[in-house]
């Protein structure tokens, strides 16, 4: 599973500027987390929740788009059903659907952002926003690294299961559980990190010259559409929050 | 070669340091996000700023053992703040992230990057950034925030949240985050001694 900022360009049909993606992500997670699901707010929520679905679909990530679509449809139906149920069932339904509809769009938007952007594009876009190297480099390393951590964690989990360390294993002490899982992961990650710094040195990242890039970053017509849609959603949302229609 | 020596004498951040910032910010953030899943249990949400620093103390103390220059913790604070903001928290979290990171940096410099006591205190201060993420439950933000939850989570949940979050609790949580940081820091130092010294990582 490729979750990191990829090094090579996949077969994307529509190119979006990383800045547009970033803007869309902020708006989507903000509206979904603080949003209201009653009345007009419900429809705005649906409209905004559609953004990650469409973007994932267009970028050729069919399986993720379908998973997301099913989950979000499920939670929307739950939210409609909730109106007719009362008591303890109401709380459970509300909570489940609330969790899904509030956090999932942001998560999948983030997934889309990192899976459809190459490292080069990301750095160039950040540079165009005049962000200092001191922020850009750690950010890039971080996005590149989170999948590595997940990967290492998976392998170490398997190795530890073989030794009977884990939930259901013969060592049930919680502190030991944390210790024997966490420390190998940290060690492995630090080691990979050292190699990364060596690689960065050989690539000449340390010279204080202006970076050049072969990535062409710029706003296109597709950016305008996405930007317009997201902006419309944000304005409607702000309007709704203020006067409640 | 002589140029390199000059650069490190000036205590400027090099690419190597920036990569370290990235790695440990990633470790910190992943662990923090995993631990903060306890917040999904309704009322435990308020405990997140206290519990998380205890677990994340382990990578952070290793990070602090590697820090020899000013500014690295500030950058980590900014990064964590920005990511929390992008994920839908109030913008104040960027501010608290920057301020706590900067203060923690000063404390660390005070101990000349060697003192263990100072690095534990510094971590305690750093942990307080999470107050920026939870501030919407208190003070003037409270009404609006909780009312938007009423539709989403139902009356019972919101009423309970009202009951368990009086304004004074915020200050208790600030202290709680600091104490959680101190405990996590000490735990981290113990782990450092037990595991990483032997492996030659520190």
PDB file of N, CA, C and O in Angstrom, chain A residues 143-183:
ATOM      1  N   UNK A 143       6.144  13.281   6.335  1.00  0.00           N
ATOM      2  CA  UNK A 143       5.163  12.571   5.511  1.00  0.00           C
ATOM      3  C   UNK A 143       5.759  11.320   4.915  1.00  0.00           C
ATOM      4  O   UNK A 143       5.107  10.308   4.766  1.00  0.00           O
ATOM      5  N   UNK A 144       7.038  11.415   4.564  1.00  0.00           N
ATOM      6  CA  UNK A 144       7.716  10.274   3.990  1.00  0.00           C
ATOM      7  C   UNK A 144       7.879   9.179   5.052  1.00  0.00           C
ATOM      8  O   UNK A 144       7.964   8.007   4.737  1.00  0.00           O
ATOM      9  N   UNK A 145       7.891   9.588   6.325  1.00  0.00           N
ATOM     10  CA  UNK A 145       8.258   8.660   7.384  1.00  0.00           C
ATOM     11  C   UNK A 145       7.107   7.932   8.037  1.00  0.00           C
ATOM     12  O   UNK A 145       7.289   6.832   8.541  1.00  0.00           O
ATOM     13  N   UNK A 146       5.939   8.545   8.052  1.00  0.00           N
ATOM     14  CA  UNK A 146       4.818   7.911   8.758  1.00  0.00           C
ATOM     15  C   UNK A 146       4.533   6.507   8.207  1.00  0.00           C
ATOM     16  O   UNK A 146       4.402   5.565   8.979  1.00  0.00           O
ATOM     17  N   UNK A 147       4.513   6.309   6.871  1.00  0.00           N
ATOM     18  CA  UNK A 147       4.324   4.944   6.360  1.00  0.00           C
ATOM     19  C   UNK A 147       5.439   3.993   6.786  1.00  0.00           C
ATOM     20  O   UNK A 147       5.179   2.822   7.048  1.00  0.00           O
ATOM     21  N   UNK A 148       6.671   4.512   6.876  1.00  0.00           N
ATOM     22  CA  UNK A 148       7.779   3.663   7.328  1.00  0.00           C
ATOM     23  C   UNK A 148       7.524   3.169   8.738  1.00  0.00           C
ATOM     24  O   UNK A 148       7.737   1.990   9.049  1.00  0.00           O
ATOM     25  N   UNK A 149       7.047   4.073   9.585  1.00  0.00           N
ATOM     26  CA  UNK A 149       6.776   3.681  10.967  1.00  0.00           C
ATOM     27  C   UNK A 149       5.696   2.606  11.002  1.00  0.00           C
ATOM     28  O   UNK A 149       5.830   1.592  11.694  1.00  0.00           O
ATOM     29  N   UNK A 150       4.636   2.818  10.213  1.00  0.00           N
ATOM     30  CA  UNK A 150       3.545   1.839  10.187  1.00  0.00           C
ATOM     31  C   UNK A 150       4.068   0.480   9.730  1.00  0.00           C
ATOM     32  O   UNK A 150       3.750  -0.564  10.313  1.00  0.00           O
ATOM     33  N   UNK A 151       4.924   0.516   8.706  1.00  0.00           N
ATOM     34  CA  UNK A 151       5.500  -0.707   8.156  1.00  0.00           C
ATOM     35  C   UNK A 151       6.346  -1.446   9.183  1.00  0.00           C
ATOM     36  O   UNK A 151       6.187  -2.651   9.391  1.00  0.00           O
ATOM     37  N   UNK A 152       7.283  -0.710   9.805  1.00  0.00           N
ATOM     38  CA  UNK A 152       8.155  -1.311  10.816  1.00  0.00           C
ATOM     39  C   UNK A 152       7.317  -1.900  11.940  1.00  0.00           C
ATOM     40  O   UNK A 152       7.586  -3.000  12.428  1.00  0.00           O
ATOM     41  N   UNK A 153       6.292  -1.144  12.323  1.00  0.00           N
ATOM     42  CA  UNK A 153       5.446  -1.583  13.419  1.00  0.00           C
ATOM     43  C   UNK A 153       4.776  -2.912  13.093  1.00  0.00           C
ATOM     44  O   UNK A 153       4.688  -3.799  13.924  1.00  0.00           O
ATOM     45  N   UNK A 154       4.371  -3.064  11.834  1.00  0.00           N
ATOM     46  CA  UNK A 154       3.709  -4.300  11.431  1.00  0.00           C
ATOM     47  C   UNK A 154       4.668  -5.482  11.543  1.00  0.00           C
ATOM     48  O   UNK A 154       4.343  -6.517  12.116  1.00  0.00           O
ATOM     49  N   UNK A 155       5.886  -5.288  11.010  1.00  0.00           N
ATOM     50  CA  UNK A 155       6.843  -6.410  11.053  1.00  0.00           C
ATOM     51  C   UNK A 155       7.232  -6.745  12.487  1.00  0.00           C
ATOM     52  O   UNK A 155       7.346  -7.916  12.844  1.00  0.00           O
ATOM     53  N   UNK A 156       7.433  -5.703  13.292  1.00  0.00           N
ATOM     54  CA  UNK A 156       7.828  -5.978  14.674  1.00  0.00           C
ATOM     55  C   UNK A 156       6.690  -6.646  15.435  1.00  0.00           C
ATOM     56  O   UNK A 156       6.912  -7.552  16.240  1.00  0.00           O
ATOM     57  N   UNK A 157       5.469  -6.236  15.114  1.00  0.00           N
ATOM     58  CA  UNK A 157       4.319  -6.889  15.726  1.00  0.00           C
ATOM     59  C   UNK A 157       4.299  -8.379  15.435  1.00  0.00           C
ATOM     60  O   UNK A 157       4.059  -9.197  16.322  1.00  0.00           O
ATOM     61  N   UNK A 158       4.638  -8.741  14.186  1.00  0.00           N
ATOM     62  CA  UNK A 158       4.642 -10.159  13.820  1.00  0.00           C
ATOM     63  C   UNK A 158       5.749 -10.908  14.556  1.00  0.00           C
ATOM     64  O   UNK A 158       5.546 -11.997  15.076  1.00  0.00           O
ATOM     65  N   UNK A 159       6.928 -10.266  14.614  1.00  0.00           N
ATOM     66  CA  UNK A 159       8.048 -10.919  15.291  1.00  0.00           C
ATOM     67  C   UNK A 159       7.732 -11.135  16.767  1.00  0.00           C
ATOM     68  O   UNK A 159       8.068 -12.169  17.343  1.00  0.00           O
ATOM     69  N   UNK A 160       7.064 -10.165  17.367  1.00  0.00           N
ATOM     70  CA  UNK A 160       6.763 -10.269  18.785  1.00  0.00           C
ATOM     71  C   UNK A 160       5.663 -11.286  19.057  1.00  0.00           C
ATOM     72  O   UNK A 160       5.655 -11.947  20.081  1.00  0.00           O
ATOM     73  N   UNK A 161       4.764 -11.423  18.109  1.00  0.00           N
ATOM     74  CA  UNK A 161       3.702 -12.408  18.266  1.00  0.00           C
ATOM     75  C   UNK A 161       4.313 -13.809  18.323  1.00  0.00           C
ATOM     76  O   UNK A 161       3.887 -14.666  19.078  1.00  0.00           O
ATOM     77  N   UNK A 162       5.364 -13.993  17.526  1.00  0.00           N
ATOM     78  CA  UNK A 162       6.047 -15.281  17.504  1.00  0.00           C
ATOM     79  C   UNK A 162       6.637 -15.614  18.871  1.00  0.00           C
ATOM     80  O   UNK A 162       6.741 -16.771  19.258  1.00  0.00           O
ATOM     81  N   UNK A 163       7.017 -14.569  19.591  1.00  0.00           N
ATOM     82  CA  UNK A 163       7.581 -14.803  20.918  1.00  0.00           C
ATOM     83  C   UNK A 163       6.541 -14.731  22.020  1.00  0.00           C
ATOM     84  O   UNK A 163       6.873 -14.680  23.198  1.00  0.00           O
ATOM     85  N   UNK A 164       5.297 -14.633  21.626  1.00  0.00           N
ATOM     86  CA  UNK A 164       4.233 -14.634  22.629  1.00  0.00           C
ATOM     87  C   UNK A 164       4.045 -13.308  23.323  1.00  0.00           C
ATOM     88  O   UNK A 164       3.539 -13.238  24.429  1.00  0.00           O
ATOM     89  N   UNK A 165       4.511 -12.218  22.682  1.00  0.00           N
ATOM     90  CA  UNK A 165       4.278 -10.904  23.262  1.00  0.00           C
ATOM     91  C   UNK A 165       3.200 -10.207  22.462  1.00  0.00           C
ATOM     92  O   UNK A 165       3.345 -10.010  21.266  1.00  0.00           O
ATOM     93  N   UNK A 166       2.140  -9.863  23.124  1.00  0.00           N
ATOM     94  CA  UNK A 166       1.043  -9.217  22.415  1.00  0.00           C
ATOM     95  C   UNK A 166      -0.251  -9.508  23.133  1.00  0.00           C
ATOM     96  O   UNK A 166      -0.264 -10.247  24.115  1.00  0.00           O
ATOM     97  N   UNK A 167      -1.331  -8.931  22.627  1.00  0.00           N
ATOM     98  CA  UNK A 167      -2.616  -9.181  23.279  1.00  0.00           C
ATOM     99  C   UNK A 167      -2.971 -10.641  23.074  1.00  0.00           C
ATOM    100  O   UNK A 167      -2.988 -11.146  21.957  1.00  0.00           O
ATOM    101  N   UNK A 168      -3.202 -11.359  24.170  1.00  0.00           N
ATOM    102  CA  UNK A 168      -3.501 -12.775  24.075  1.00  0.00           C
ATOM    103  C   UNK A 168      -2.267 -13.657  24.154  1.00  0.00           C
ATOM    104  O   UNK A 168      -2.357 -14.867  24.136  1.00  0.00           O
ATOM    105  N   UNK A 169      -1.090 -13.029  24.248  1.00  0.00           N
ATOM    106  CA  UNK A 169       0.129 -13.811  24.393  1.00  0.00           C
ATOM    107  C   UNK A 169       0.328 -14.208  25.835  1.00  0.00           C
ATOM    108  O   UNK A 169      -0.528 -13.944  26.693  1.00  0.00           O
ATOM    109  N   UNK A 170       1.454 -14.836  26.147  1.00  0.00           N
ATOM    110  CA  UNK A 170       1.642 -15.254  27.526  1.00  0.00           C
ATOM    111  C   UNK A 170       2.251 -14.173  28.419  1.00  0.00           C
ATOM    112  O   UNK A 170       2.368 -14.340  29.612  1.00  0.00           O
ATOM    113  N   UNK A 171       2.653 -13.065  27.827  1.00  0.00           N
ATOM    114  CA  UNK A 171       3.080 -11.944  28.666  1.00  0.00           C
ATOM    115  C   UNK A 171       1.974 -10.905  28.642  1.00  0.00           C
ATOM    116  O   UNK A 171       1.746 -10.253  27.645  1.00  0.00           O
ATOM    117  N   UNK A 172       1.305 -10.742  29.755  1.00  0.00           N
ATOM    118  CA  UNK A 172       0.139  -9.866  29.723  1.00  0.00           C
ATOM    119  C   UNK A 172       0.394  -8.549  30.436  1.00  0.00           C
ATOM    120  O   UNK A 172      -0.473  -7.702  30.528  1.00  0.00           O
ATOM    121  N   UNK A 173       1.591  -8.354  30.937  1.00  0.00           N
ATOM    122  CA  UNK A 173       1.900  -7.121  31.639  1.00  0.00           C
ATOM    123  C   UNK A 173       1.864  -5.951  30.656  1.00  0.00           C
ATOM    124  O   UNK A 173       2.552  -5.952  29.640  1.00  0.00           O
ATOM    125  N   UNK A 174       1.051  -4.954  30.970  1.00  0.00           N
ATOM    126  CA  UNK A 174       0.832  -3.851  30.029  1.00  0.00           C
ATOM    127  C   UNK A 174       2.130  -3.086  29.762  1.00  0.00           C
ATOM    128  O   UNK A 174       2.423  -2.701  28.628  1.00  0.00           O
ATOM    129  N   UNK A 175       2.912  -2.875  30.820  1.00  0.00           N
ATOM    130  CA  UNK A 175       4.150  -2.108  30.647  1.00  0.00           C
ATOM    131  C   UNK A 175       5.111  -2.855  29.731  1.00  0.00           C
ATOM    132  O   UNK A 175       5.716  -2.288  28.832  1.00  0.00           O
ATOM    133  N   UNK A 176       5.200  -4.180  29.954  1.00  0.00           N
ATOM    134  CA  UNK A 176       6.069  -4.986  29.089  1.00  0.00           C
ATOM    135  C   UNK A 176       5.584  -4.939  27.644  1.00  0.00           C
ATOM    136  O   UNK A 176       6.378  -4.851  26.718  1.00  0.00           O
ATOM    137  N   UNK A 177       4.267  -4.963  27.517  1.00  0.00           N
ATOM    138  CA  UNK A 177       3.675  -4.937  26.182  1.00  0.00           C
ATOM    139  C   UNK A 177       4.111  -3.693  25.429  1.00  0.00           C
ATOM    140  O   UNK A 177       4.548  -3.743  24.288  1.00  0.00           O
ATOM    141  N   UNK A 178       4.009  -2.543  26.123  1.00  0.00           N
ATOM    142  CA  UNK A 178       4.391  -1.289  25.494  1.00  0.00           C
ATOM    143  C   UNK A 178       5.891  -1.285  25.219  1.00  0.00           C
ATOM    144  O   UNK A 178       6.348  -0.919  24.135  1.00  0.00           O
ATOM    145  N   UNK A 179       6.649  -1.719  26.208  1.00  0.00           N
ATOM    146  CA  UNK A 179       8.099  -1.666  26.100  1.00  0.00           C
ATOM    147  C   UNK A 179       8.613  -2.494  24.927  1.00  0.00           C
ATOM    148  O   UNK A 179       9.403  -2.010  24.125  1.00  0.00           O
ATOM    149  N   UNK A 180       8.123  -3.724  24.817  1.00  0.00           N
ATOM    150  CA  UNK A 180       8.681  -4.604  23.785  1.00  0.00           C
ATOM    151  C   UNK A 180       8.146  -4.305  22.390  1.00  0.00           C
ATOM    152  O   UNK A 180       8.663  -4.805  21.408  1.00  0.00           O
ATOM    153  N   UNK A 181       7.079  -3.519  22.315  1.00  0.00           N
ATOM    154  CA  UNK A 181       6.594  -3.134  20.994  1.00  0.00           C
ATOM    155  C   UNK A 181       7.174  -1.802  20.544  1.00  0.00           C
ATOM    156  O   UNK A 181       7.564  -1.623  19.406  1.00  0.00           O
ATOM    157  N   UNK A 182       7.226  -0.880  21.518  1.00  0.00           N
ATOM    158  CA  UNK A 182       7.554   0.498  21.176  1.00  0.00           C
ATOM    159  C   UNK A 182       9.047   0.686  20.899  1.00  0.00           C
ATOM    160  O   UNK A 182       9.432   1.327  19.924  1.00  0.00           O
ATOM    161  N   UNK A 183       9.871   0.121  21.758  1.00  0.00           N
ATOM    162  CA  UNK A 183      11.300   0.410  21.657  1.00  0.00           C
ATOM    163  C   UNK A 183      11.934  -0.110  20.372  1.00  0.00           C
ATOM    164  O   UNK A 183      12.697   0.614  19.733  1.00  0.00           O
TER     165      UNK A 183
END
